[in-house]
């Protein structure tokens, strides 16, 4: 797959949630294509549907109508087990909260997604490489409680990349960090985007973070519009 090939395509996607007396309409007629290696920011006020859109792109939720294609394959035709395998193999997730396992070392936390692949050859070496990339090569045997908030978030990024995903989805990844740690995390995401070649989609309230992506879209009234 080259940089001009779409990793994920959304076609006429709507998302509603049950409500009284009428359903709550969150996303309306969303069409979007994200290419391999692309860097995209999605912005908008709280409650506008940013995280909902990211969950749809990550196959954690399904649209009320419309179509989502991942590398040309309609995800609605996948079984639950097939979708779980797709997420583990092809999609990396970074959330505002790192969700690390407190009883495990840094290295063990990064290796968790690889345990589901079963083909473990080379994963420990890759985990060490990724932790070096994020500046934690001397912390492999530390536990999350021994790290700062910024360091824990870096571990979460390394964990998201262990299976060489085609798409990295980051939901407010700097929201709980101070400015210095936030800037370091974005530097690292951009570096890994270039090194790994995966598509990067970041949901953020931060205009400074969004401004470092090559494309910015805003959710306004449930639809996507370009943001300069």
mmCIF file with all atom_site columns, C-alpha atoms in Angstrom:
data_model
loop_
_atom_site.group_PDB
_atom_site.id
_atom_site.type_symbol
_atom_site.label_atom_id
_atom_site.label_alt_id
_atom_site.label_comp_id
_atom_site.label_asym_id
_atom_site.label_entity_id
_atom_site.label_seq_id
_atom_site.pdbx_PDB_ins_code
_atom_site.Cartn_x
_atom_site.Cartn_y
_atom_site.Cartn_z
_atom_site.occupancy
_atom_site.B_iso_or_equiv
_atom_site.pdbx_formal_charge
_atom_site.auth_seq_id
_atom_site.auth_comp_id
_atom_site.auth_asym_id
_atom_site.auth_atom_id
_atom_site.pdbx_PDB_model_num
ATOM 1   C CA . UNK A 1 1   ? 0.000   0.000   0.000  1.00 0.00 ? 1   UNK A CA 1
ATOM 2   C CA . UNK A 1 2   ? 1.457   3.379   -0.990 1.00 0.00 ? 2   UNK A CA 1
ATOM 3   C CA . UNK A 1 3   ? 0.710   6.832   0.391  1.00 0.00 ? 3   UNK A CA 1
ATOM 4   C CA . UNK A 1 4   ? -2.085  7.381   -2.141 1.00 0.00 ? 4   UNK A CA 1
ATOM 5   C CA . UNK A 1 5   ? -4.061  4.302   -1.092 1.00 0.00 ? 5   UNK A CA 1
ATOM 6   C CA . UNK A 1 6   ? -6.908  4.887   1.384  1.00 0.00 ? 6   UNK A CA 1
ATOM 7   C CA . UNK A 1 7   ? -6.600  2.949   4.614  1.00 0.00 ? 7   UNK A CA 1
ATOM 8   C CA . UNK A 1 8   ? -10.147 3.790   5.641  1.00 0.00 ? 8   UNK A CA 1
ATOM 9   C CA . UNK A 1 9   ? -13.118 5.244   3.778  1.00 0.00 ? 9   UNK A CA 1
ATOM 10  C CA . UNK A 1 10  ? -16.446 6.375   5.241  1.00 0.00 ? 10  UNK A CA 1
ATOM 11  C CA . UNK A 1 11  ? -19.350 6.774   2.812  1.00 0.00 ? 11  UNK A CA 1
ATOM 12  C CA . UNK A 1 12  ? -22.528 8.576   3.860  1.00 0.00 ? 12  UNK A CA 1
ATOM 13  C CA . UNK A 1 13  ? -22.221 7.548   7.502  1.00 0.00 ? 13  UNK A CA 1
ATOM 14  C CA . UNK A 1 14  ? -24.958 8.496   9.978  1.00 0.00 ? 14  UNK A CA 1
ATOM 15  C CA . UNK A 1 15  ? -24.924 7.757   13.704 1.00 0.00 ? 15  UNK A CA 1
ATOM 16  C CA . UNK A 1 16  ? -27.958 8.068   15.963 1.00 0.00 ? 16  UNK A CA 1
ATOM 17  C CA . UNK A 1 17  ? -28.501 6.962   19.556 1.00 0.00 ? 17  UNK A CA 1
ATOM 18  C CA . UNK A 1 18  ? -31.823 5.960   21.118 1.00 0.00 ? 18  UNK A CA 1
ATOM 19  C CA . UNK A 1 19  ? -33.611 8.835   22.802 1.00 0.00 ? 19  UNK A CA 1
ATOM 20  C CA . UNK A 1 20  ? -37.004 10.042  23.982 1.00 0.00 ? 20  UNK A CA 1
ATOM 21  C CA . UNK A 1 21  ? -39.145 11.157  22.234 1.00 0.00 ? 21  UNK A CA 1
ATOM 22  C CA . UNK A 1 22  ? -36.805 10.947  19.222 1.00 0.00 ? 22  UNK A CA 1
ATOM 23  C CA . UNK A 1 23  ? -33.351 9.447   18.550 1.00 0.00 ? 23  UNK A CA 1
ATOM 24  C CA . UNK A 1 24  ? -30.346 11.661  19.236 1.00 0.00 ? 24  UNK A CA 1
ATOM 25  C CA . UNK A 1 25  ? -28.725 12.439  15.894 1.00 0.00 ? 25  UNK A CA 1
ATOM 26  C CA . UNK A 1 26  ? -24.946 12.724  16.364 1.00 0.00 ? 26  UNK A CA 1
ATOM 27  C CA . UNK A 1 27  ? -23.309 12.366  12.948 1.00 0.00 ? 27  UNK A CA 1
ATOM 28  C CA . UNK A 1 28  ? -24.932 13.170  9.596  1.00 0.00 ? 28  UNK A CA 1
ATOM 29  C CA . UNK A 1 29  ? -23.801 12.024  6.163  1.00 0.00 ? 29  UNK A CA 1
ATOM 30  C CA . UNK A 1 30  ? -20.085 11.758  6.994  1.00 0.00 ? 30  UNK A CA 1
ATOM 31  C CA . UNK A 1 31  ? -17.851 10.954  4.031  1.00 0.00 ? 31  UNK A CA 1
ATOM 32  C CA . UNK A 1 32  ? -14.121 10.736  4.620  1.00 0.00 ? 32  UNK A CA 1
ATOM 33  C CA . UNK A 1 33  ? -11.046 9.041   3.199  1.00 0.00 ? 33  UNK A CA 1
ATOM 34  C CA . UNK A 1 34  ? -7.721  8.738   5.031  1.00 0.00 ? 34  UNK A CA 1
ATOM 35  C CA . UNK A 1 35  ? -4.639  7.630   3.117  1.00 0.00 ? 35  UNK A CA 1
ATOM 36  C CA . UNK A 1 36  ? -1.666  5.627   4.296  1.00 0.00 ? 36  UNK A CA 1
ATOM 37  C CA . UNK A 1 37  ? 0.861   7.906   5.977  1.00 0.00 ? 37  UNK A CA 1
ATOM 38  C CA . UNK A 1 38  ? -1.576  10.824  6.254  1.00 0.00 ? 38  UNK A CA 1
ATOM 39  C CA . UNK A 1 39  ? -1.879  13.013  9.376  1.00 0.00 ? 39  UNK A CA 1
ATOM 40  C CA . UNK A 1 40  ? -5.421  14.217  10.096 1.00 0.00 ? 40  UNK A CA 1
ATOM 41  C CA . UNK A 1 41  ? -6.817  16.256  12.984 1.00 0.00 ? 41  UNK A CA 1
ATOM 42  C CA . UNK A 1 42  ? -10.516 16.240  13.874 1.00 0.00 ? 42  UNK A CA 1
ATOM 43  C CA . UNK A 1 43  ? -11.625 19.186  16.008 1.00 0.00 ? 43  UNK A CA 1
ATOM 44  C CA . UNK A 1 44  ? -14.848 20.563  17.431 1.00 0.00 ? 44  UNK A CA 1
ATOM 45  C CA . UNK A 1 45  ? -16.494 21.429  20.760 1.00 0.00 ? 45  UNK A CA 1
ATOM 46  C CA . UNK A 1 46  ? -17.226 18.880  23.458 1.00 0.00 ? 46  UNK A CA 1
ATOM 47  C CA . UNK A 1 47  ? -20.200 16.699  22.644 1.00 0.00 ? 47  UNK A CA 1
ATOM 48  C CA . UNK A 1 48  ? -20.057 17.302  18.882 1.00 0.00 ? 48  UNK A CA 1
ATOM 49  C CA . UNK A 1 49  ? -19.333 13.665  18.019 1.00 0.00 ? 49  UNK A CA 1
ATOM 50  C CA . UNK A 1 50  ? -15.528 13.574  17.693 1.00 0.00 ? 50  UNK A CA 1
ATOM 51  C CA . UNK A 1 51  ? -15.067 10.487  19.853 1.00 0.00 ? 51  UNK A CA 1
ATOM 52  C CA . UNK A 1 52  ? -18.099 8.852   18.231 1.00 0.00 ? 52  UNK A CA 1
ATOM 53  C CA . UNK A 1 53  ? -16.468 9.301   14.828 1.00 0.00 ? 53  UNK A CA 1
ATOM 54  C CA . UNK A 1 54  ? -13.194 7.862   16.105 1.00 0.00 ? 54  UNK A CA 1
ATOM 55  C CA . UNK A 1 55  ? -15.025 4.851   17.568 1.00 0.00 ? 55  UNK A CA 1
ATOM 56  C CA . UNK A 1 56  ? -16.673 4.239   14.189 1.00 0.00 ? 56  UNK A CA 1
ATOM 57  C CA . UNK A 1 57  ? -13.320 4.460   12.413 1.00 0.00 ? 57  UNK A CA 1
ATOM 58  C CA . UNK A 1 58  ? -11.867 2.019   14.936 1.00 0.00 ? 58  UNK A CA 1
ATOM 59  C CA . UNK A 1 59  ? -14.778 -0.429  14.514 1.00 0.00 ? 59  UNK A CA 1
ATOM 60  C CA . UNK A 1 60  ? -15.594 -0.079  18.222 1.00 0.00 ? 60  UNK A CA 1
ATOM 61  C CA . UNK A 1 61  ? -19.063 1.094   17.186 1.00 0.00 ? 61  UNK A CA 1
ATOM 62  C CA . UNK A 1 62  ? -21.159 0.657   14.054 1.00 0.00 ? 62  UNK A CA 1
ATOM 63  C CA . UNK A 1 63  ? -22.987 3.323   12.039 1.00 0.00 ? 63  UNK A CA 1
ATOM 64  C CA . UNK A 1 64  ? -26.759 3.648   11.967 1.00 0.00 ? 64  UNK A CA 1
ATOM 65  C CA . UNK A 1 65  ? -26.428 3.777   8.187  1.00 0.00 ? 65  UNK A CA 1
ATOM 66  C CA . UNK A 1 66  ? -23.718 4.237   5.582  1.00 0.00 ? 66  UNK A CA 1
ATOM 67  C CA . UNK A 1 67  ? -20.610 2.234   4.799  1.00 0.00 ? 67  UNK A CA 1
ATOM 68  C CA . UNK A 1 68  ? -17.129 1.951   6.280  1.00 0.00 ? 68  UNK A CA 1
ATOM 69  C CA . UNK A 1 69  ? -14.381 0.339   4.220  1.00 0.00 ? 69  UNK A CA 1
ATOM 70  C CA . UNK A 1 70  ? -11.042 -0.684  5.719  1.00 0.00 ? 70  UNK A CA 1
ATOM 71  C CA . UNK A 1 71  ? -8.472  -1.339  2.994  1.00 0.00 ? 71  UNK A CA 1
ATOM 72  C CA . UNK A 1 72  ? -11.377 -1.800  0.603  1.00 0.00 ? 72  UNK A CA 1
ATOM 73  C CA . UNK A 1 73  ? -13.265 -4.318  2.770  1.00 0.00 ? 73  UNK A CA 1
ATOM 74  C CA . UNK A 1 74  ? -16.727 -3.490  4.137  1.00 0.00 ? 74  UNK A CA 1
ATOM 75  C CA . UNK A 1 75  ? -16.374 -3.848  7.915  1.00 0.00 ? 75  UNK A CA 1
ATOM 76  C CA . UNK A 1 76  ? -20.111 -4.518  8.313  1.00 0.00 ? 76  UNK A CA 1
ATOM 77  C CA . UNK A 1 77  ? -19.561 -7.880  6.644  1.00 0.00 ? 77  UNK A CA 1
ATOM 78  C CA . UNK A 1 78  ? -17.030 -8.955  9.294  1.00 0.00 ? 78  UNK A CA 1
ATOM 79  C CA . UNK A 1 79  ? -17.999 -11.210 12.192 1.00 0.00 ? 79  UNK A CA 1
ATOM 80  C CA . UNK A 1 80  ? -17.360 -9.940  15.748 1.00 0.00 ? 80  UNK A CA 1
ATOM 81  C CA . UNK A 1 81  ? -14.279 -12.184 15.893 1.00 0.00 ? 81  UNK A CA 1
ATOM 82  C CA . UNK A 1 82  ? -13.118 -10.850 12.526 1.00 0.00 ? 82  UNK A CA 1
ATOM 83  C CA . UNK A 1 83  ? -13.516 -7.263  13.704 1.00 0.00 ? 83  UNK A CA 1
ATOM 84  C CA . UNK A 1 84  ? -11.591 -8.005  16.911 1.00 0.00 ? 84  UNK A CA 1
ATOM 85  C CA . UNK A 1 85  ? -8.751  -9.486  14.844 1.00 0.00 ? 85  UNK A CA 1
ATOM 86  C CA . UNK A 1 86  ? -8.823  -6.465  12.501 1.00 0.00 ? 86  UNK A CA 1
ATOM 87  C CA . UNK A 1 87  ? -8.575  -4.038  15.420 1.00 0.00 ? 87  UNK A CA 1
ATOM 88  C CA . UNK A 1 88  ? -5.700  -5.915  17.004 1.00 0.00 ? 88  UNK A CA 1
ATOM 89  C CA . UNK A 1 89  ? -3.770  -6.316  13.756 1.00 0.00 ? 89  UNK A CA 1
ATOM 90  C CA . UNK A 1 90  ? -4.494  -3.114  11.852 1.00 0.00 ? 90  UNK A CA 1
ATOM 91  C CA . UNK A 1 91  ? -5.628  -0.371  14.258 1.00 0.00 ? 91  UNK A CA 1
ATOM 92  C CA . UNK A 1 92  ? -3.758  1.218   17.146 1.00 0.00 ? 92  UNK A CA 1
ATOM 93  C CA . UNK A 1 93  ? -5.589  3.200   19.822 1.00 0.00 ? 93  UNK A CA 1
ATOM 94  C CA . UNK A 1 94  ? -4.264  5.936   22.115 1.00 0.00 ? 94  UNK A CA 1
ATOM 95  C CA . UNK A 1 95  ? -6.724  7.455   24.584 1.00 0.00 ? 95  UNK A CA 1
ATOM 96  C CA . UNK A 1 96  ? -6.526  10.383  26.994 1.00 0.00 ? 96  UNK A CA 1
ATOM 97  C CA . UNK A 1 97  ? -6.093  7.886   29.819 1.00 0.00 ? 97  UNK A CA 1
ATOM 98  C CA . UNK A 1 98  ? -3.299  5.413   29.198 1.00 0.00 ? 98  UNK A CA 1
ATOM 99  C CA . UNK A 1 99  ? -5.058  2.292   30.582 1.00 0.00 ? 99  UNK A CA 1
ATOM 100 C CA . UNK A 1 100 ? -1.777  0.566   31.466 1.00 0.00 ? 100 UNK A CA 1
ATOM 101 C CA . UNK A 1 101 ? -1.755  -2.564  33.628 1.00 0.00 ? 101 UNK A CA 1
ATOM 102 C CA . UNK A 1 102 ? -0.274  -1.447  36.973 1.00 0.00 ? 102 UNK A CA 1
ATOM 103 C CA . UNK A 1 103 ? 1.063   -4.904  37.878 1.00 0.00 ? 103 UNK A CA 1
ATOM 104 C CA . UNK A 1 104 ? 3.044   -5.252  34.627 1.00 0.00 ? 104 UNK A CA 1
ATOM 105 C CA . UNK A 1 105 ? 6.348   -3.690  33.637 1.00 0.00 ? 105 UNK A CA 1
ATOM 106 C CA . UNK A 1 106 ? 6.617   -1.123  30.862 1.00 0.00 ? 106 UNK A CA 1
ATOM 107 C CA . UNK A 1 107 ? 7.901   -3.792  28.473 1.00 0.00 ? 107 UNK A CA 1
ATOM 108 C CA . UNK A 1 108 ? 5.104   -6.201  29.408 1.00 0.00 ? 108 UNK A CA 1
ATOM 109 C CA . UNK A 1 109 ? 2.466   -3.508  28.886 1.00 0.00 ? 109 UNK A CA 1
ATOM 110 C CA . UNK A 1 110 ? 3.746   -2.815  25.370 1.00 0.00 ? 110 UNK A CA 1
ATOM 111 C CA . UNK A 1 111 ? 3.681   -6.529  24.565 1.00 0.00 ? 111 UNK A CA 1
ATOM 112 C CA . UNK A 1 112 ? 0.044   -7.099  25.638 1.00 0.00 ? 112 UNK A CA 1
ATOM 113 C CA . UNK A 1 113 ? -1.523  -6.701  22.125 1.00 0.00 ? 113 UNK A CA 1
ATOM 114 C CA . UNK A 1 114 ? 1.109   -9.042  20.667 1.00 0.00 ? 114 UNK A CA 1
ATOM 115 C CA . UNK A 1 115 ? -0.059  -11.854 22.949 1.00 0.00 ? 115 UNK A CA 1
ATOM 116 C CA . UNK A 1 116 ? -3.220  -12.137 20.849 1.00 0.00 ? 116 UNK A CA 1
ATOM 117 C CA . UNK A 1 117 ? -1.256  -12.568 17.615 1.00 0.00 ? 117 UNK A CA 1
ATOM 118 C CA . UNK A 1 118 ? 0.507   -15.715 18.883 1.00 0.00 ? 118 UNK A CA 1
ATOM 119 C CA . UNK A 1 119 ? 3.372   -15.233 16.444 1.00 0.00 ? 119 UNK A CA 1
ATOM 120 C CA . UNK A 1 120 ? 5.615   -13.690 19.067 1.00 0.00 ? 120 UNK A CA 1
ATOM 121 C CA . UNK A 1 121 ? 8.969   -13.889 17.260 1.00 0.00 ? 121 UNK A CA 1
ATOM 122 C CA . UNK A 1 122 ? 10.596  -10.479 17.189 1.00 0.00 ? 122 UNK A CA 1
ATOM 123 C CA . UNK A 1 123 ? 7.934   -8.707  19.250 1.00 0.00 ? 123 UNK A CA 1
ATOM 124 C CA . UNK A 1 124 ? 10.141  -8.255  22.310 1.00 0.00 ? 124 UNK A CA 1
ATOM 125 C CA . UNK A 1 125 ? 12.814  -6.694  20.118 1.00 0.00 ? 125 UNK A CA 1
ATOM 126 C CA . UNK A 1 126 ? 10.222  -4.444  18.483 1.00 0.00 ? 126 UNK A CA 1
ATOM 127 C CA . UNK A 1 127 ? 8.819   -3.417  21.878 1.00 0.00 ? 127 UNK A CA 1
ATOM 128 C CA . UNK A 1 128 ? 12.308  -2.430  23.027 1.00 0.00 ? 128 UNK A CA 1
ATOM 129 C CA . UNK A 1 129 ? 12.811  -0.500  19.759 1.00 0.00 ? 129 UNK A CA 1
ATOM 130 C CA . UNK A 1 130 ? 9.525   1.391   20.175 1.00 0.00 ? 130 UNK A CA 1
ATOM 131 C CA . UNK A 1 131 ? 10.301  2.228   23.789 1.00 0.00 ? 131 UNK A CA 1
ATOM 132 C CA . UNK A 1 132 ? 13.656  3.580   22.653 1.00 0.00 ? 132 UNK A CA 1
ATOM 133 C CA . UNK A 1 133 ? 11.822  5.668   20.030 1.00 0.00 ? 133 UNK A CA 1
ATOM 134 C CA . UNK A 1 134 ? 9.656   7.207   22.739 1.00 0.00 ? 134 UNK A CA 1
ATOM 135 C CA . UNK A 1 135 ? 12.608  7.887   25.027 1.00 0.00 ? 135 UNK A CA 1
ATOM 136 C CA . UNK A 1 136 ? 12.030  5.094   27.547 1.00 0.00 ? 136 UNK A CA 1
ATOM 137 C CA . UNK A 1 137 ? 14.796  2.603   26.773 1.00 0.00 ? 137 UNK A CA 1
ATOM 138 C CA . UNK A 1 138 ? 15.980  2.801   30.392 1.00 0.00 ? 138 UNK A CA 1
ATOM 139 C CA . UNK A 1 139 ? 12.503  2.187   31.860 1.00 0.00 ? 139 UNK A CA 1
ATOM 140 C CA . UNK A 1 140 ? 11.671  -1.269  30.477 1.00 0.00 ? 140 UNK A CA 1
ATOM 141 C CA . UNK A 1 141 ? 11.500  -2.888  33.921 1.00 0.00 ? 141 UNK A CA 1
ATOM 142 C CA . UNK A 1 142 ? 9.678   -0.014  35.626 1.00 0.00 ? 142 UNK A CA 1
ATOM 143 C CA . UNK A 1 143 ? 5.994   -0.225  36.469 1.00 0.00 ? 143 UNK A CA 1
ATOM 144 C CA . UNK A 1 144 ? 3.461   2.486   35.500 1.00 0.00 ? 144 UNK A CA 1
ATOM 145 C CA . UNK A 1 145 ? 3.340   3.838   39.055 1.00 0.00 ? 145 UNK A CA 1
ATOM 146 C CA . UNK A 1 146 ? 7.032   4.725   38.761 1.00 0.00 ? 146 UNK A CA 1
ATOM 147 C CA . UNK A 1 147 ? 6.482   6.884   35.669 1.00 0.00 ? 147 UNK A CA 1
ATOM 148 C CA . UNK A 1 148 ? 5.221   10.418  35.103 1.00 0.00 ? 148 UNK A CA 1
ATOM 149 C CA . UNK A 1 149 ? 1.943   11.034  33.275 1.00 0.00 ? 149 UNK A CA 1
ATOM 150 C CA . UNK A 1 150 ? 3.780   11.926  30.086 1.00 0.00 ? 150 UNK A CA 1
ATOM 151 C CA . UNK A 1 151 ? 5.908   8.793   30.299 1.00 0.00 ? 151 UNK A CA 1
ATOM 152 C CA . UNK A 1 152 ? 2.853   6.590   30.821 1.00 0.00 ? 152 UNK A CA 1
ATOM 153 C CA . UNK A 1 153 ? 1.251   8.104   27.730 1.00 0.00 ? 153 UNK A CA 1
ATOM 154 C CA . UNK A 1 154 ? 4.404   7.348   25.740 1.00 0.00 ? 154 UNK A CA 1
ATOM 155 C CA . UNK A 1 155 ? 4.164   3.710   26.825 1.00 0.00 ? 155 UNK A CA 1
ATOM 156 C CA . UNK A 1 156 ? 0.568   3.714   25.561 1.00 0.00 ? 156 UNK A CA 1
ATOM 157 C CA . UNK A 1 157 ? 1.754   4.955   22.156 1.00 0.00 ? 157 UNK A CA 1
ATOM 158 C CA . UNK A 1 158 ? 4.419   2.232   21.956 1.00 0.00 ? 158 UNK A CA 1
ATOM 159 C CA . UNK A 1 159 ? 1.785   -0.370  22.900 1.00 0.00 ? 159 UNK A CA 1
ATOM 160 C CA . UNK A 1 160 ? -0.533  0.929   20.137 1.00 0.00 ? 160 UNK A CA 1
ATOM 161 C CA . UNK A 1 161 ? 2.210   0.389   17.549 1.00 0.00 ? 161 UNK A CA 1
ATOM 162 C CA . UNK A 1 162 ? 3.491   -3.049  18.568 1.00 0.00 ? 162 UNK A CA 1
ATOM 163 C CA . UNK A 1 163 ? 1.521   -4.876  15.844 1.00 0.00 ? 163 UNK A CA 1
ATOM 164 C CA . UNK A 1 164 ? 2.506   -2.402  13.093 1.00 0.00 ? 164 UNK A CA 1
ATOM 165 C CA . UNK A 1 165 ? -1.007  -1.001  12.562 1.00 0.00 ? 165 UNK A CA 1
ATOM 166 C CA . UNK A 1 166 ? -2.037  0.706   9.343  1.00 0.00 ? 166 UNK A CA 1
ATOM 167 C CA . UNK A 1 167 ? -4.095  3.267   11.291 1.00 0.00 ? 167 UNK A CA 1
ATOM 168 C CA . UNK A 1 168 ? -3.360  4.988   14.594 1.00 0.00 ? 168 UNK A CA 1
ATOM 169 C CA . UNK A 1 169 ? -6.336  6.662   16.291 1.00 0.00 ? 169 UNK A CA 1
ATOM 170 C CA . UNK A 1 170 ? -5.580  9.098   19.122 1.00 0.00 ? 170 UNK A CA 1
ATOM 171 C CA . UNK A 1 171 ? -8.469  10.486  21.198 1.00 0.00 ? 171 UNK A CA 1
ATOM 172 C CA . UNK A 1 172 ? -7.368  13.632  23.085 1.00 0.00 ? 172 UNK A CA 1
ATOM 173 C CA . UNK A 1 173 ? -3.924  12.082  23.696 1.00 0.00 ? 173 UNK A CA 1
ATOM 174 C CA . UNK A 1 174 ? -2.526  15.283  25.248 1.00 0.00 ? 174 UNK A CA 1
ATOM 175 C CA . UNK A 1 175 ? -5.628  16.199  27.263 1.00 0.00 ? 175 UNK A CA 1
ATOM 176 C CA . UNK A 1 176 ? -4.176  15.195  30.641 1.00 0.00 ? 176 UNK A CA 1
ATOM 177 C CA . UNK A 1 177 ? -0.616  16.424  29.980 1.00 0.00 ? 177 UNK A CA 1
ATOM 178 C CA . UNK A 1 178 ? 1.134   19.709  30.674 1.00 0.00 ? 178 UNK A CA 1
ATOM 179 C CA . UNK A 1 179 ? 2.275   21.802  27.714 1.00 0.00 ? 179 UNK A CA 1
ATOM 180 C CA . UNK A 1 180 ? 5.829   20.477  27.644 1.00 0.00 ? 180 UNK A CA 1
ATOM 181 C CA . UNK A 1 181 ? 4.757   16.829  27.839 1.00 0.00 ? 181 UNK A CA 1
ATOM 182 C CA . UNK A 1 182 ? 2.039   17.462  25.242 1.00 0.00 ? 182 UNK A CA 1
ATOM 183 C CA . UNK A 1 183 ? 4.527   18.936  22.770 1.00 0.00 ? 183 UNK A CA 1
ATOM 184 C CA . UNK A 1 184 ? 6.910   16.018  23.311 1.00 0.00 ? 184 UNK A CA 1
ATOM 185 C CA . UNK A 1 185 ? 4.106   13.523  22.726 1.00 0.00 ? 185 UNK A CA 1
ATOM 186 C CA . UNK A 1 186 ? 3.055   15.198  19.464 1.00 0.00 ? 186 UNK A CA 1
ATOM 187 C CA . UNK A 1 187 ? 6.702   15.298  18.314 1.00 0.00 ? 187 UNK A CA 1
ATOM 188 C CA . UNK A 1 188 ? 6.867   11.576  18.962 1.00 0.00 ? 188 UNK A CA 1
ATOM 189 C CA . UNK A 1 189 ? 3.588   10.829  17.153 1.00 0.00 ? 189 UNK A CA 1
ATOM 190 C CA . UNK A 1 190 ? 4.759   12.725  14.078 1.00 0.00 ? 190 UNK A CA 1
ATOM 191 C CA . UNK A 1 191 ? 8.137   10.986  14.142 1.00 0.00 ? 191 UNK A CA 1
ATOM 192 C CA . UNK A 1 192 ? 6.523   7.555   14.388 1.00 0.00 ? 192 UNK A CA 1
ATOM 193 C CA . UNK A 1 193 ? 4.024   8.471   11.671 1.00 0.00 ? 193 UNK A CA 1
ATOM 194 C CA . UNK A 1 194 ? 6.945   9.139   9.334  1.00 0.00 ? 194 UNK A CA 1
ATOM 195 C CA . UNK A 1 195 ? 8.974   6.122   10.479 1.00 0.00 ? 195 UNK A CA 1
ATOM 196 C CA . UNK A 1 196 ? 6.132   3.591   10.542 1.00 0.00 ? 196 UNK A CA 1
ATOM 197 C CA . UNK A 1 197 ? 4.109   4.991   7.630  1.00 0.00 ? 197 UNK A CA 1
ATOM 198 C CA . UNK A 1 198 ? 0.745   4.485   9.336  1.00 0.00 ? 198 UNK A CA 1
ATOM 199 C CA . UNK A 1 199 ? -2.173  6.881   8.920  1.00 0.00 ? 199 UNK A CA 1
ATOM 200 C CA . UNK A 1 200 ? -2.591  9.092   12.012 1.00 0.00 ? 200 UNK A CA 1
ATOM 201 C CA . UNK A 1 201 ? -5.965  10.521  13.073 1.00 0.00 ? 201 UNK A CA 1
ATOM 202 C CA . UNK A 1 202 ? -5.984  12.757  16.163 1.00 0.00 ? 202 UNK A CA 1
ATOM 203 C CA . UNK A 1 203 ? -9.121  14.021  17.897 1.00 0.00 ? 203 UNK A CA 1
ATOM 204 C CA . UNK A 1 204 ? -8.206  17.097  19.914 1.00 0.00 ? 204 UNK A CA 1
ATOM 205 C CA . UNK A 1 205 ? -9.444  20.320  21.495 1.00 0.00 ? 205 UNK A CA 1
ATOM 206 C CA . UNK A 1 206 ? -5.959  21.786  21.113 1.00 0.00 ? 206 UNK A CA 1
ATOM 207 C CA . UNK A 1 207 ? -5.486  24.071  18.134 1.00 0.00 ? 207 UNK A CA 1
ATOM 208 C CA . UNK A 1 208 ? -1.697  23.841  18.530 1.00 0.00 ? 208 UNK A CA 1
ATOM 209 C CA . UNK A 1 209 ? -1.860  20.032  18.269 1.00 0.00 ? 209 UNK A CA 1
ATOM 210 C CA . UNK A 1 210 ? -4.316  20.148  15.349 1.00 0.00 ? 210 UNK A CA 1
ATOM 211 C CA . UNK A 1 211 ? -2.178  22.709  13.556 1.00 0.00 ? 211 UNK A CA 1
ATOM 212 C CA . UNK A 1 212 ? 0.707   20.247  13.338 1.00 0.00 ? 212 UNK A CA 1
ATOM 213 C CA . UNK A 1 213 ? -1.295  17.782  11.276 1.00 0.00 ? 213 UNK A CA 1
ATOM 214 C CA . UNK A 1 214 ? -1.348  18.126  7.480  1.00 0.00 ? 214 UNK A CA 1
ATOM 215 C CA . UNK A 1 215 ? -5.155  18.257  7.301  1.00 0.00 ? 215 UNK A CA 1
ATOM 216 C CA . UNK A 1 216 ? -7.769  19.514  9.748  1.00 0.00 ? 216 UNK A CA 1
ATOM 217 C CA . UNK A 1 217 ? -11.515 18.802  9.728  1.00 0.00 ? 217 UNK A CA 1
ATOM 218 C CA . UNK A 1 218 ? -14.151 20.168  12.099 1.00 0.00 ? 218 UNK A CA 1
ATOM 219 C CA . UNK A 1 219 ? -17.376 18.496  13.180 1.00 0.00 ? 219 UNK A CA 1
ATOM 220 C CA . UNK A 1 220 ? -20.021 21.193  12.956 1.00 0.00 ? 220 UNK A CA 1
ATOM 221 C CA . UNK A 1 221 ? -23.697 20.374  13.298 1.00 0.00 ? 221 UNK A CA 1
ATOM 222 C CA . UNK A 1 222 ? -22.912 16.691  12.988 1.00 0.00 ? 222 UNK A CA 1
ATOM 223 C CA . UNK A 1 223 ? -21.134 17.054  9.649  1.00 0.00 ? 223 UNK A CA 1
ATOM 224 C CA . UNK A 1 224 ? -17.479 17.309  8.681  1.00 0.00 ? 224 UNK A CA 1
ATOM 225 C CA . UNK A 1 225 ? -16.209 20.573  7.229  1.00 0.00 ? 225 UNK A CA 1
ATOM 226 C CA . UNK A 1 226 ? -12.634 21.621  6.304  1.00 0.00 ? 226 UNK A CA 1
ATOM 227 C CA . UNK A 1 227 ? -10.878 23.781  8.871  1.00 0.00 ? 227 UNK A CA 1
ATOM 228 C CA . UNK A 1 228 ? -8.075  26.095  7.794  1.00 0.00 ? 228 UNK A CA 1
#
